[in-house]
Tab-separated table of C-alpha atoms and ligand atoms in Angstrom:
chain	number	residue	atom	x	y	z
E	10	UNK	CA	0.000	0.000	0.000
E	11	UNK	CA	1.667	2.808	-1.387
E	12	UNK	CA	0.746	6.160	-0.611
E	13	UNK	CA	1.170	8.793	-3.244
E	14	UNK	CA	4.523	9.570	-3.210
E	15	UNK	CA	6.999	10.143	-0.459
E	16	UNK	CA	7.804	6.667	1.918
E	17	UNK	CA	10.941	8.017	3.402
E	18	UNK	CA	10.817	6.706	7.074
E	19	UNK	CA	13.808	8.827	7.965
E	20	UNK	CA	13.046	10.892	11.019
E	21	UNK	CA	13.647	14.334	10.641
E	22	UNK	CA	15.663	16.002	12.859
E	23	UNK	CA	12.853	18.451	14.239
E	24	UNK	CA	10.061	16.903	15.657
E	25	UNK	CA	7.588	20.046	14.726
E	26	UNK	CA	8.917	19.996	11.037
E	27	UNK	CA	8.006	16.395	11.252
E	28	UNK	CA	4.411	16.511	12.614
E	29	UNK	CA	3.604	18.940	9.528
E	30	UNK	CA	5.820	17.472	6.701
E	31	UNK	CA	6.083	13.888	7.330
E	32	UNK	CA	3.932	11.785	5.458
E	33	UNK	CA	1.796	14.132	3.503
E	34	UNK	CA	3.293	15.156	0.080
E	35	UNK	CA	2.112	17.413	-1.940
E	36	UNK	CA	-0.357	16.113	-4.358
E	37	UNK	CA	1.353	15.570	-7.496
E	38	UNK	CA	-1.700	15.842	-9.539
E	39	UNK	CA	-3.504	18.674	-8.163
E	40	UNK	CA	-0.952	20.557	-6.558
E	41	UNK	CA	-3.238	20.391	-3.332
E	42	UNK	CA	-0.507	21.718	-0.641
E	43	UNK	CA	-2.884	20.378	2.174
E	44	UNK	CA	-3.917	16.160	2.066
E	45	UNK	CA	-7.010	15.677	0.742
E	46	UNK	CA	-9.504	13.405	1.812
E	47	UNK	CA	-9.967	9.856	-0.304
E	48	UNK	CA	-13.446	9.134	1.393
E	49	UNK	CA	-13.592	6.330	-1.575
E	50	UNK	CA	-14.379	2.834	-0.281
E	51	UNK	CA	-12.909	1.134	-3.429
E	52	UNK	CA	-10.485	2.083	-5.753
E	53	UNK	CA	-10.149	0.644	-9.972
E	54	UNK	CA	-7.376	-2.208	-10.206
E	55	UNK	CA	-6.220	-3.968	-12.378
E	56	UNK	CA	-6.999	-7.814	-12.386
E	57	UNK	CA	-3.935	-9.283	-11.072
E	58	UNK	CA	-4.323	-7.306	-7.458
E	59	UNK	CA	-4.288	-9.955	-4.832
E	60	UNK	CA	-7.582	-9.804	-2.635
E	61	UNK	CA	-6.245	-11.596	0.275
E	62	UNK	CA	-4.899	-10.223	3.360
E	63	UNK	CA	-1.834	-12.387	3.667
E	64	UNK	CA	-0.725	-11.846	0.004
E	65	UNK	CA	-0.447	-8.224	0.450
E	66	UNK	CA	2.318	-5.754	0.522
E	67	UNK	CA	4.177	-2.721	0.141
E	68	UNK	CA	3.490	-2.614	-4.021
E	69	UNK	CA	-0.143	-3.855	-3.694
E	70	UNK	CA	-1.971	-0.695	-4.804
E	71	UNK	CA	-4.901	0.444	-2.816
E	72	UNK	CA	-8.054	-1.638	-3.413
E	73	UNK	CA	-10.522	-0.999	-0.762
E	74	UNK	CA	-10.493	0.664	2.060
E	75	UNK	CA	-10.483	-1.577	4.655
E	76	UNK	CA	-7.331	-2.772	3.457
E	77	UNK	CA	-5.914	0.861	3.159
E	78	UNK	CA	-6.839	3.988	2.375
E	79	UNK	CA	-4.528	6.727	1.054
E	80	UNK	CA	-5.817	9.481	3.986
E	81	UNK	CA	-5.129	6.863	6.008
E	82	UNK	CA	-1.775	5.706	4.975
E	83	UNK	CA	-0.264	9.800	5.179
E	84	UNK	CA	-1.339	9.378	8.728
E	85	UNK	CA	0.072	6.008	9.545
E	86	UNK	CA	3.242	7.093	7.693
E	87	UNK	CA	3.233	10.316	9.800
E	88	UNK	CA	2.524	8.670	13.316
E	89	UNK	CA	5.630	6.350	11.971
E	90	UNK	CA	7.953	9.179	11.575
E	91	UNK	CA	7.295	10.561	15.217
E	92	UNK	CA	7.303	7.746	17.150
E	93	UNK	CA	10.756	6.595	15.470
E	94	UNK	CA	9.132	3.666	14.313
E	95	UNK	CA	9.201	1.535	10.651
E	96	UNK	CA	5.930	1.314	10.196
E	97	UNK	CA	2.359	2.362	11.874
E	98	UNK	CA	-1.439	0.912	11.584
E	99	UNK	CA	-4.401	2.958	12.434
E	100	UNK	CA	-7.785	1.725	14.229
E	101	UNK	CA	-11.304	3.055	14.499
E	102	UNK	CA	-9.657	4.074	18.233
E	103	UNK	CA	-7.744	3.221	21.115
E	104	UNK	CA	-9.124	-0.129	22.418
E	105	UNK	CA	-9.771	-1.426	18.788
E	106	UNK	CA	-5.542	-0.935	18.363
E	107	UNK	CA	-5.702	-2.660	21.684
E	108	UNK	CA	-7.800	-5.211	21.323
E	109	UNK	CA	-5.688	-5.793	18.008
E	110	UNK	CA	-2.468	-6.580	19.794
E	111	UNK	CA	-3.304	-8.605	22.262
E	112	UNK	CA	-5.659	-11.010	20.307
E	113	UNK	CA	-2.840	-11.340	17.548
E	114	UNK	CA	0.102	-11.498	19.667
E	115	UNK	CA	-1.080	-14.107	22.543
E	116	UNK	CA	-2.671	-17.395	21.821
E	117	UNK	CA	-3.852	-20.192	24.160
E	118	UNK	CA	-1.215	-21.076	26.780
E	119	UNK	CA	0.783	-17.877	26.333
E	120	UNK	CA	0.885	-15.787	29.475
E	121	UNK	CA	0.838	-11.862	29.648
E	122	UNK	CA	2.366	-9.711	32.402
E	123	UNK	CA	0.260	-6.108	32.317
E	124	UNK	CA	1.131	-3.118	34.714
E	125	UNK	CA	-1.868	-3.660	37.477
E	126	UNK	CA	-3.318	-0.066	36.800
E	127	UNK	CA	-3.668	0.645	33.004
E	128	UNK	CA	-6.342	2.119	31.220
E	129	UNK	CA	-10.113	0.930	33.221
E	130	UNK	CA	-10.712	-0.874	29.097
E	131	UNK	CA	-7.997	-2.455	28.484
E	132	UNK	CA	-7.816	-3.866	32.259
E	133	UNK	CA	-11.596	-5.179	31.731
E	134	UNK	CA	-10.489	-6.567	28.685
E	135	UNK	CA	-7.765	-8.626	29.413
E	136	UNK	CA	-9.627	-9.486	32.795
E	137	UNK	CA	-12.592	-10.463	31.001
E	138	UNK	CA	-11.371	-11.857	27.721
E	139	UNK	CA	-8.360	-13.236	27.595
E	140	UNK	CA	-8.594	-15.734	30.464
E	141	UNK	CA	-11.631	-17.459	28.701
E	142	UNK	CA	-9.403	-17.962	25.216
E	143	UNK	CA	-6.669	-19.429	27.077
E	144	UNK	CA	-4.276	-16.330	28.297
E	145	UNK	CA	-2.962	-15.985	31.320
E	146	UNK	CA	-2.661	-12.433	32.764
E	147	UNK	CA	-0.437	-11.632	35.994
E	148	UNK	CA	-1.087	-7.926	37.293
E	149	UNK	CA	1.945	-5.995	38.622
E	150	UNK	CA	3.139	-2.429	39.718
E	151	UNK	CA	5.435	-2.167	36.749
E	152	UNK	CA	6.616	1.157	38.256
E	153	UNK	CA	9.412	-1.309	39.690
E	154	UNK	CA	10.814	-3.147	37.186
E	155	UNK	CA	12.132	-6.296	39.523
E	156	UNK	CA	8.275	-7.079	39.612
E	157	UNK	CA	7.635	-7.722	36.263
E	158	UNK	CA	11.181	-9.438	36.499
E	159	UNK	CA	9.255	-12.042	39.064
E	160	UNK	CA	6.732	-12.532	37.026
E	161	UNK	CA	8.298	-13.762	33.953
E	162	UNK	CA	7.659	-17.642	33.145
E	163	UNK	CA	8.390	-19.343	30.331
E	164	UNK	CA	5.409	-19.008	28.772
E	165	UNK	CA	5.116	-15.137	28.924
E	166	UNK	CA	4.518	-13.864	25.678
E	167	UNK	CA	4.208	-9.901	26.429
E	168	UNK	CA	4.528	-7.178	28.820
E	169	UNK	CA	2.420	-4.392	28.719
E	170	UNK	CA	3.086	-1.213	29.976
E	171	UNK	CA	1.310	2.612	30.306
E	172	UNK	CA	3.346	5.244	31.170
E	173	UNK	CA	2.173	8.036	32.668
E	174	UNK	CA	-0.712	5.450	34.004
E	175	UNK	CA	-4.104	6.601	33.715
E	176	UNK	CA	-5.295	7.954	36.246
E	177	UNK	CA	-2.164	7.799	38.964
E	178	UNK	CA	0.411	9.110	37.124
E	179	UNK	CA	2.445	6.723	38.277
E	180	UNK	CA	5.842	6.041	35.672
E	181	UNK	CA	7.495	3.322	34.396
E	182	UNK	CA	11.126	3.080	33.529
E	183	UNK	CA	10.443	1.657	29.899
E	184	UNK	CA	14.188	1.077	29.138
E	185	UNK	CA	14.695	-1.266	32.609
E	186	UNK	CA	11.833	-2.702	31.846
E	187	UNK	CA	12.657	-3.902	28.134
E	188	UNK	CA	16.141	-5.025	28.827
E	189	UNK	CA	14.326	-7.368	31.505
E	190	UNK	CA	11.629	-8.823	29.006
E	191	UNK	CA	14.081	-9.122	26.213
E	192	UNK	CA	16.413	-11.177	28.233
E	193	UNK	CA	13.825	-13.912	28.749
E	194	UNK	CA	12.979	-12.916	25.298
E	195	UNK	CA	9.795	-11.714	25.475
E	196	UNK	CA	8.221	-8.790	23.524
E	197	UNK	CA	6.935	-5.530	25.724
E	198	UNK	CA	4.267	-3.045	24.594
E	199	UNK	CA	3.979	0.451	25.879
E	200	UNK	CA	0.393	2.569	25.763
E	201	UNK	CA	2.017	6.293	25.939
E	202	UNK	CA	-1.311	8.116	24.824
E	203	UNK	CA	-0.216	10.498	28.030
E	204	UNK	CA	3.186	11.319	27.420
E	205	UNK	CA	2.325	11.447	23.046
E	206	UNK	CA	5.724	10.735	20.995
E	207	UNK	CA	6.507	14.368	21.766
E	208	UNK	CA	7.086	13.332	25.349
E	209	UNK	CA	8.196	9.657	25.264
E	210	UNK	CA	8.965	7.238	22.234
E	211	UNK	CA	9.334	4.146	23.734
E	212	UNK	CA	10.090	2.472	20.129
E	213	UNK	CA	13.555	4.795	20.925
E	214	UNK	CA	13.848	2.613	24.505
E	215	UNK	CA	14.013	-0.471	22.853
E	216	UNK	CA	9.739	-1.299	23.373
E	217	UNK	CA	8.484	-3.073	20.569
E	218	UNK	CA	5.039	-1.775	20.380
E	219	UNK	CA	3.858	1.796	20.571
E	220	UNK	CA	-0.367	1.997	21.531
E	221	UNK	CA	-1.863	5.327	20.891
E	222	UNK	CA	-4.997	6.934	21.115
E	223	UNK	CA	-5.359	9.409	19.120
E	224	UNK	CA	-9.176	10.367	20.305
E	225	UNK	CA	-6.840	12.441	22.884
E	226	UNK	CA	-3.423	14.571	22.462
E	227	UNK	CA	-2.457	13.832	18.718
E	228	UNK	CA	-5.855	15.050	17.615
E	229	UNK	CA	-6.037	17.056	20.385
E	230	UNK	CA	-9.277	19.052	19.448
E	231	UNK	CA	-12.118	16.361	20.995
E	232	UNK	CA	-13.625	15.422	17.519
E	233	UNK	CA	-11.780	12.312	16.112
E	234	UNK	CA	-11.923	8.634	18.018
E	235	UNK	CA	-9.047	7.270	16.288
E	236	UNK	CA	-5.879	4.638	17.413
E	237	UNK	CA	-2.934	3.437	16.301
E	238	UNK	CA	-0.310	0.702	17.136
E	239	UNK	CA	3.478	1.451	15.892
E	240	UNK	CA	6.624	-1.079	15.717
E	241	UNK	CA	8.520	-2.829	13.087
E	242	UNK	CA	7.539	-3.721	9.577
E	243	UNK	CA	7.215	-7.585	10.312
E	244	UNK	CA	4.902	-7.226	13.417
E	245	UNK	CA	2.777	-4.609	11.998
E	246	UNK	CA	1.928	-6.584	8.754
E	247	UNK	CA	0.428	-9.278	11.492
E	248	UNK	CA	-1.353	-6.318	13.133
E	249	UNK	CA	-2.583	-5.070	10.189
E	250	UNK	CA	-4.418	-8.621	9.338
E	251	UNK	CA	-5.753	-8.576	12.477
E	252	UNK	CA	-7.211	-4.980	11.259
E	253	UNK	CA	-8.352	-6.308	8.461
E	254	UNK	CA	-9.940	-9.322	9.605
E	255	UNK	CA	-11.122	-7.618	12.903
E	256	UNK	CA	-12.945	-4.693	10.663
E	257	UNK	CA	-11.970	-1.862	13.708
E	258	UNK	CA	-10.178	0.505	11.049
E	259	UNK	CA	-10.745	4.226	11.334
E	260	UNK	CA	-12.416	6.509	8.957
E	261	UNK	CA	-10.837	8.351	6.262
E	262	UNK	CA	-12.390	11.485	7.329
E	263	UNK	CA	-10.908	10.957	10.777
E	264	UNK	CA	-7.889	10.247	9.572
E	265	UNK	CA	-8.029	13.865	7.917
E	266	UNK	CA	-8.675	15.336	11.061
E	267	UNK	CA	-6.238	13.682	12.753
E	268	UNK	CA	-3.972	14.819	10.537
E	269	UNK	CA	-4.603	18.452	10.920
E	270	UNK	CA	-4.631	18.181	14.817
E	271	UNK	CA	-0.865	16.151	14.594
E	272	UNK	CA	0.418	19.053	12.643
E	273	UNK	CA	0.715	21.546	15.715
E	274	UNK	CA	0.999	18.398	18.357
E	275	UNK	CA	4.720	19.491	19.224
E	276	UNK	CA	3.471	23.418	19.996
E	277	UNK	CA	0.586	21.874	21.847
E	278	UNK	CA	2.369	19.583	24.180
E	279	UNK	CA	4.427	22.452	25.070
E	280	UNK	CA	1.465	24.652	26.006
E	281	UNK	CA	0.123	22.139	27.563
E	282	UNK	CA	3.190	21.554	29.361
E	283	UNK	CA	3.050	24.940	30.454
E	284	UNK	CA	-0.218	25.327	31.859
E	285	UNK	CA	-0.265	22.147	33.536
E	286	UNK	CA	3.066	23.557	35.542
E	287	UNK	CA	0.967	26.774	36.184
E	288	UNK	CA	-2.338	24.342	37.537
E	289	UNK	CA	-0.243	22.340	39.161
E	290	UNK	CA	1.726	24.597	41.087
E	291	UNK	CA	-1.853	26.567	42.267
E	292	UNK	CA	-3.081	23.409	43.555
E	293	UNK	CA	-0.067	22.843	45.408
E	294	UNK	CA	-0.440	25.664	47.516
E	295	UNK	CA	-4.486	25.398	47.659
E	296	UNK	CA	-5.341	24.628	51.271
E	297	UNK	CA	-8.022	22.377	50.469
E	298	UNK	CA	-5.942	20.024	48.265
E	299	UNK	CA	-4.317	17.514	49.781
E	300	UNK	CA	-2.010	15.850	47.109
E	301	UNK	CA	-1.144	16.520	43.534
E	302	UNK	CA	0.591	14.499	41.304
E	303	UNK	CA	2.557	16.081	38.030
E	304	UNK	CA	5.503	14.212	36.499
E	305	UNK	CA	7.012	17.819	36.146
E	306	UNK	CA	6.976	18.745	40.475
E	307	UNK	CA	9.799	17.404	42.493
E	308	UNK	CA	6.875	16.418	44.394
E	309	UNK	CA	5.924	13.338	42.098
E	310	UNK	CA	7.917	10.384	43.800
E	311	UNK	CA	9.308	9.595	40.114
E	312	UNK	CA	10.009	12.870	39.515
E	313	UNK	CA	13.847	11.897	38.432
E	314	UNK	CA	13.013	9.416	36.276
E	315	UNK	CA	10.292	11.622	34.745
E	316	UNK	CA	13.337	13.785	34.098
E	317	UNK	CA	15.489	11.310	32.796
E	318	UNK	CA	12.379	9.516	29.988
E	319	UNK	CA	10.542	12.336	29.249
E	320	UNK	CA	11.173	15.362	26.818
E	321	UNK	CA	7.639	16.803	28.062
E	322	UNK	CA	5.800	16.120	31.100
E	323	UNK	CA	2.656	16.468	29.428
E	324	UNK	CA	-0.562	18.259	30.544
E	325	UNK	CA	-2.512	15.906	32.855
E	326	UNK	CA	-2.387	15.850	36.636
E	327	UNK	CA	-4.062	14.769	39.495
E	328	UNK	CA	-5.591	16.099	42.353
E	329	UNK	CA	-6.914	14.981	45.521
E	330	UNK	CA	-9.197	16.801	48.306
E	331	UNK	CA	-9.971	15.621	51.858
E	332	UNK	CA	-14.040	15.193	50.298
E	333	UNK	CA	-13.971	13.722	46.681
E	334	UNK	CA	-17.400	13.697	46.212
E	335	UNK	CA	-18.575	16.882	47.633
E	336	UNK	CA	-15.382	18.666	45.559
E	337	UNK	CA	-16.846	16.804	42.573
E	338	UNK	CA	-20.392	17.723	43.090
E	339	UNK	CA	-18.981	21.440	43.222
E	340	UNK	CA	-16.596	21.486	39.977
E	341	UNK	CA	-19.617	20.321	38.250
E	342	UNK	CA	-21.845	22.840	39.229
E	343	UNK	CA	-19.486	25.768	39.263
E	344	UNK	CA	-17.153	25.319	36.980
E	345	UNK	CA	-17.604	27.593	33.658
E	346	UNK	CA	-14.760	27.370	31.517
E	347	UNK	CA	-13.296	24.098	32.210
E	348	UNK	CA	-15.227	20.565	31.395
E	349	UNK	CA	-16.457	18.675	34.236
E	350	UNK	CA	-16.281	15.535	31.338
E	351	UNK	CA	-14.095	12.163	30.772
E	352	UNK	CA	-11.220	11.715	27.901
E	353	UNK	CA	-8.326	14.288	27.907
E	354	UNK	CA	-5.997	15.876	25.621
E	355	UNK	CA	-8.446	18.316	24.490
E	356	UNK	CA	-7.673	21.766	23.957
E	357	UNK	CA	-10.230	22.671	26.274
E	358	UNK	CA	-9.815	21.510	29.625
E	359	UNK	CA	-11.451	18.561	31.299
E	360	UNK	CA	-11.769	17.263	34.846
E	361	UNK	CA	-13.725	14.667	36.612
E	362	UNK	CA	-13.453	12.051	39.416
E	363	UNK	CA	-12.512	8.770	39.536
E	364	UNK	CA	-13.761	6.849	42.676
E	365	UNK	CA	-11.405	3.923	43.869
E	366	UNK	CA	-14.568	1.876	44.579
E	367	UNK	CA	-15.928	1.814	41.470
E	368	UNK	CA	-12.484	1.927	39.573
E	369	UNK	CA	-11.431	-1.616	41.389
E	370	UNK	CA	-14.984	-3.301	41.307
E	371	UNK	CA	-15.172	-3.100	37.719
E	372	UNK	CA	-11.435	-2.518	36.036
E	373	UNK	CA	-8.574	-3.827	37.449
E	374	UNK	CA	-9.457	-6.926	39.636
E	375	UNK	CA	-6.191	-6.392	42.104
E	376	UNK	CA	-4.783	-9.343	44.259
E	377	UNK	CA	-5.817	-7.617	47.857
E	378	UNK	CA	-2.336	-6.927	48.132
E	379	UNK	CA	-2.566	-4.540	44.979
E	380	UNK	CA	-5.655	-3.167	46.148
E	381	UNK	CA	-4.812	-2.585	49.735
E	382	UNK	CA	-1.260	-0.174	47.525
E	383	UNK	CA	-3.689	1.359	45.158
E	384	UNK	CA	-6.168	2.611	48.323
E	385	UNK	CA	-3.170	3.964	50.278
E	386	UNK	CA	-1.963	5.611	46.826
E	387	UNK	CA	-5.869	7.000	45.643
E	388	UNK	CA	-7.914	7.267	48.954
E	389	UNK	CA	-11.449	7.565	48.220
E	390	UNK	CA	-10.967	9.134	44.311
E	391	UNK	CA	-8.529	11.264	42.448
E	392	UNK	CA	-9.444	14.143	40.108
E	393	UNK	CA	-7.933	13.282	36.858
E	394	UNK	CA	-7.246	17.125	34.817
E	395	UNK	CA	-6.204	17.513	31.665
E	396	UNK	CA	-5.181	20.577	31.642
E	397	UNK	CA	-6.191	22.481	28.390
E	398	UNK	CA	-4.290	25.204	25.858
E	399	UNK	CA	-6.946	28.205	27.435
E	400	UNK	CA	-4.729	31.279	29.406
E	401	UNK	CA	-3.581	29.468	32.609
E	402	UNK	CA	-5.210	32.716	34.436
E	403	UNK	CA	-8.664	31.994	34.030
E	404	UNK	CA	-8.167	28.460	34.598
E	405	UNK	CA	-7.420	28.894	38.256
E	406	UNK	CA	-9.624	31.598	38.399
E	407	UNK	CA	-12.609	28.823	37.293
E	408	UNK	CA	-11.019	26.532	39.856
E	409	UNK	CA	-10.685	28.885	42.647
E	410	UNK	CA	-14.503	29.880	42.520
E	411	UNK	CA	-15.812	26.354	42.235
E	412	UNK	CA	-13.741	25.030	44.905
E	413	UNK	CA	-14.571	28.451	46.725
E	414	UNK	CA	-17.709	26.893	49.207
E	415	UNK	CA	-15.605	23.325	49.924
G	3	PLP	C1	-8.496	6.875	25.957
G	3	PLP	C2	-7.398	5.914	26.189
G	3	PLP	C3	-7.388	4.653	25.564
G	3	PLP	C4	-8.520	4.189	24.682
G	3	PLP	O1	-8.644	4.949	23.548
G	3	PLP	P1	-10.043	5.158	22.736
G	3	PLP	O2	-9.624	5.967	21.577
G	3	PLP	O3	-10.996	5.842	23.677
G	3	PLP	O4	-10.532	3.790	22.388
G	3	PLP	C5	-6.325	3.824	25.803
G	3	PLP	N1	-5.314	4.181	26.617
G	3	PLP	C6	-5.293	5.379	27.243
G	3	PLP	C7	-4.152	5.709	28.140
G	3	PLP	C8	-6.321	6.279	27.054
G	3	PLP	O5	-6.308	7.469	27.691
């Protein structure tokens, strides 16, 4: 699947030259400066085109669109570029890139070693599905790397990671962690739809699959659900069967708005960056908050390993008050300019609570042991806040006034 002209893979030295050149040539018949959209769900071949899955490749032309799409393909060769990474495959969204992996890359008897807290889907999912199609799953705090050591066997087939983790924030050292799966040989994933490639490329650390979601930073503006899974040529052909056979691809007119939200994703991520420092540092001091956790504040217990992974620390914190609920109840009454809404990466910012309770009855299914960390860590509920790209002023100026009667 060729797209129209340009399949250089080599990354360009800027990262914000990248995210608006990579990928997206001119169109050579139009002149078009900007990519077009190729909402076409078939495209005129010639009779020899193969029509199977497994016989095609990089000089099959495009045939129909579940196969590939050429709006598509400028943004899987884009999301390539900036993740360092040979080749890319883009889903209808997150979880369908998700649920891609892990049904292609484990089989019955295979085990897989995922970090206990990961995103509340992907935890139900390989709680609730794997188990019954023969897959073992081991839950561990992968924020220290000796425990995913431990729970290597022979049969372990992949480590999964997420780092920053939804919603704790907590890290994971991605590099420690792949030099300890690939000596036993085994193959680790890494979700980083917190940090974007602009923050962390974990393809760059030696991980061997990249998960985005691209619903949140890389389009960035709250009106595309789209996902993609990046690695190297060989594994992505096999993930791109799967997306075939599976059906979750994304649309091409998401792809085109995907595209135009990646273009400023390295300005973004700094603004972001910089508001979050501003939020973060006014809850610090707020008397009624009682923790706050930001990869970028010496207060984060990771914070020098944050230093040490991360080019950006992101925009998306968490906050905790003495009463959760009653905070909650307020910030969605009150609040004017800022969201009281789920998903993140936005420009606008968004906020909501998480409630341990509910997160643990229905997500992650913790040994008590791994609940009895993640209670002492959470308390009752943590405010997850993505922190948008509005003035940083009248952010805290929305959060001081809501929070005002607490
Ligand atoms: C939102 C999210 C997902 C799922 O992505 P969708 O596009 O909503 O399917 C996966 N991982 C993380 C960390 C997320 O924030």
């Amino acid at each position: 699947m060729k797209a129209s002209r340009s399949d250089d893979k080599s990354r360009p030295a800027s990262m914000r030259t990248a995210a608006i050149h990579a990928g997206t040539p001119t169109n050579a018949l139009t002149g078009a400066s900007i990519p077009d959209i190729a909402m076409s769900t078939t495209f005129v071949i010639d009779p020899s085109v193969a029509f199977s899955a497994d016989e095609m490749n990089d000089e099959t032309p495009f045939v129909y669109t579940r196969w590939g799409n050429p709006t598509i393909r400028q943004l899987e060769q884009k999301l390539a570029v900036l993740e360092s990474g040979e080749e890319a495959v883009a889903f209808g969204s997150g979880m369908a890139a998700i649920a891609a992996l892990l049904l292609s890359e484990l089989k019955a008897g295979d085990h897989l070693v995922m970090s206990d807290v990961v995103y509340a889907a992907a935890s139900e999912l390989a709680n609730q599905k794997l188990p019954g199609l023969g897959v073992e799953v081991t839950r561990v705090d992968a924020s220290e790397p000796e425990n995913v050591r431990a729970a290597l066997r022979p049969n372990t087939r992949l480590v999964y990671l997420e780092t920053p983790v939804n919603p704790l924030l907590r890290l994971t050292d991605v590099e420690a962690v792949v030099k300890i799966a690939h000596g036993a040989g085994v193959a680790v994933a890494v979700d980083s739809t917190f940090a974007t490639p602009v923050g962390l490329r974990p393809l760059e650390l030696g991980a061997d699959y990249v998960i985005q979601s691209l619903t949140k930073y890389i389009c960035g503006h709250g009106d595309a659900v789209g996902g993609a899974l990046i690695g190297r040529t060989e594994a992505m052909k096999r993930l791109r069967t799967m997306a075939i056979h599976m059906g979750g691809i994304m649309s091409p007119f998401n792809a085109w708005l995907i595209l135009r939200g990646v273009a400023t994703l390295p300005i973004r991520m700094a603004a972001h960056e910089e508001n979050a420092f501003a939020v973060a540092r006014y809850l610090e001091q707020h008397p009624k908050v009682t923790r706050v956790m930001y990869p970028g504040l010496p207060s984060h217990p990771q914070h020098e390993l944050a230093e040490r992974q991360m080019d950006n620390f992101s925009g998306m914190l968490t906050f905790q008050v003495e009463d959760g609920p009653r905070a909650a109840q307020l910030l969605s009454d009150r609040l004017e300019i800022i969201h009281y809404a789920v998903s993140l990466g936005h420009n606008r910012t968004l906020t909501c609570y998480l409630l341990t309770d509910d997160l643990l009855r229905s997500s992650f299914h913790l040994t008590s042991e791994q609940e009895k960390a993640y209670r002492a860590f959470a308390g009752k509920g943590v405010f997850r806040f993505s922190v948008g790209l509005e003035d940083p002023a009248d952010l805290i100026a929305d959060l001081e006034n809501a929070l005002a009667p607490l």
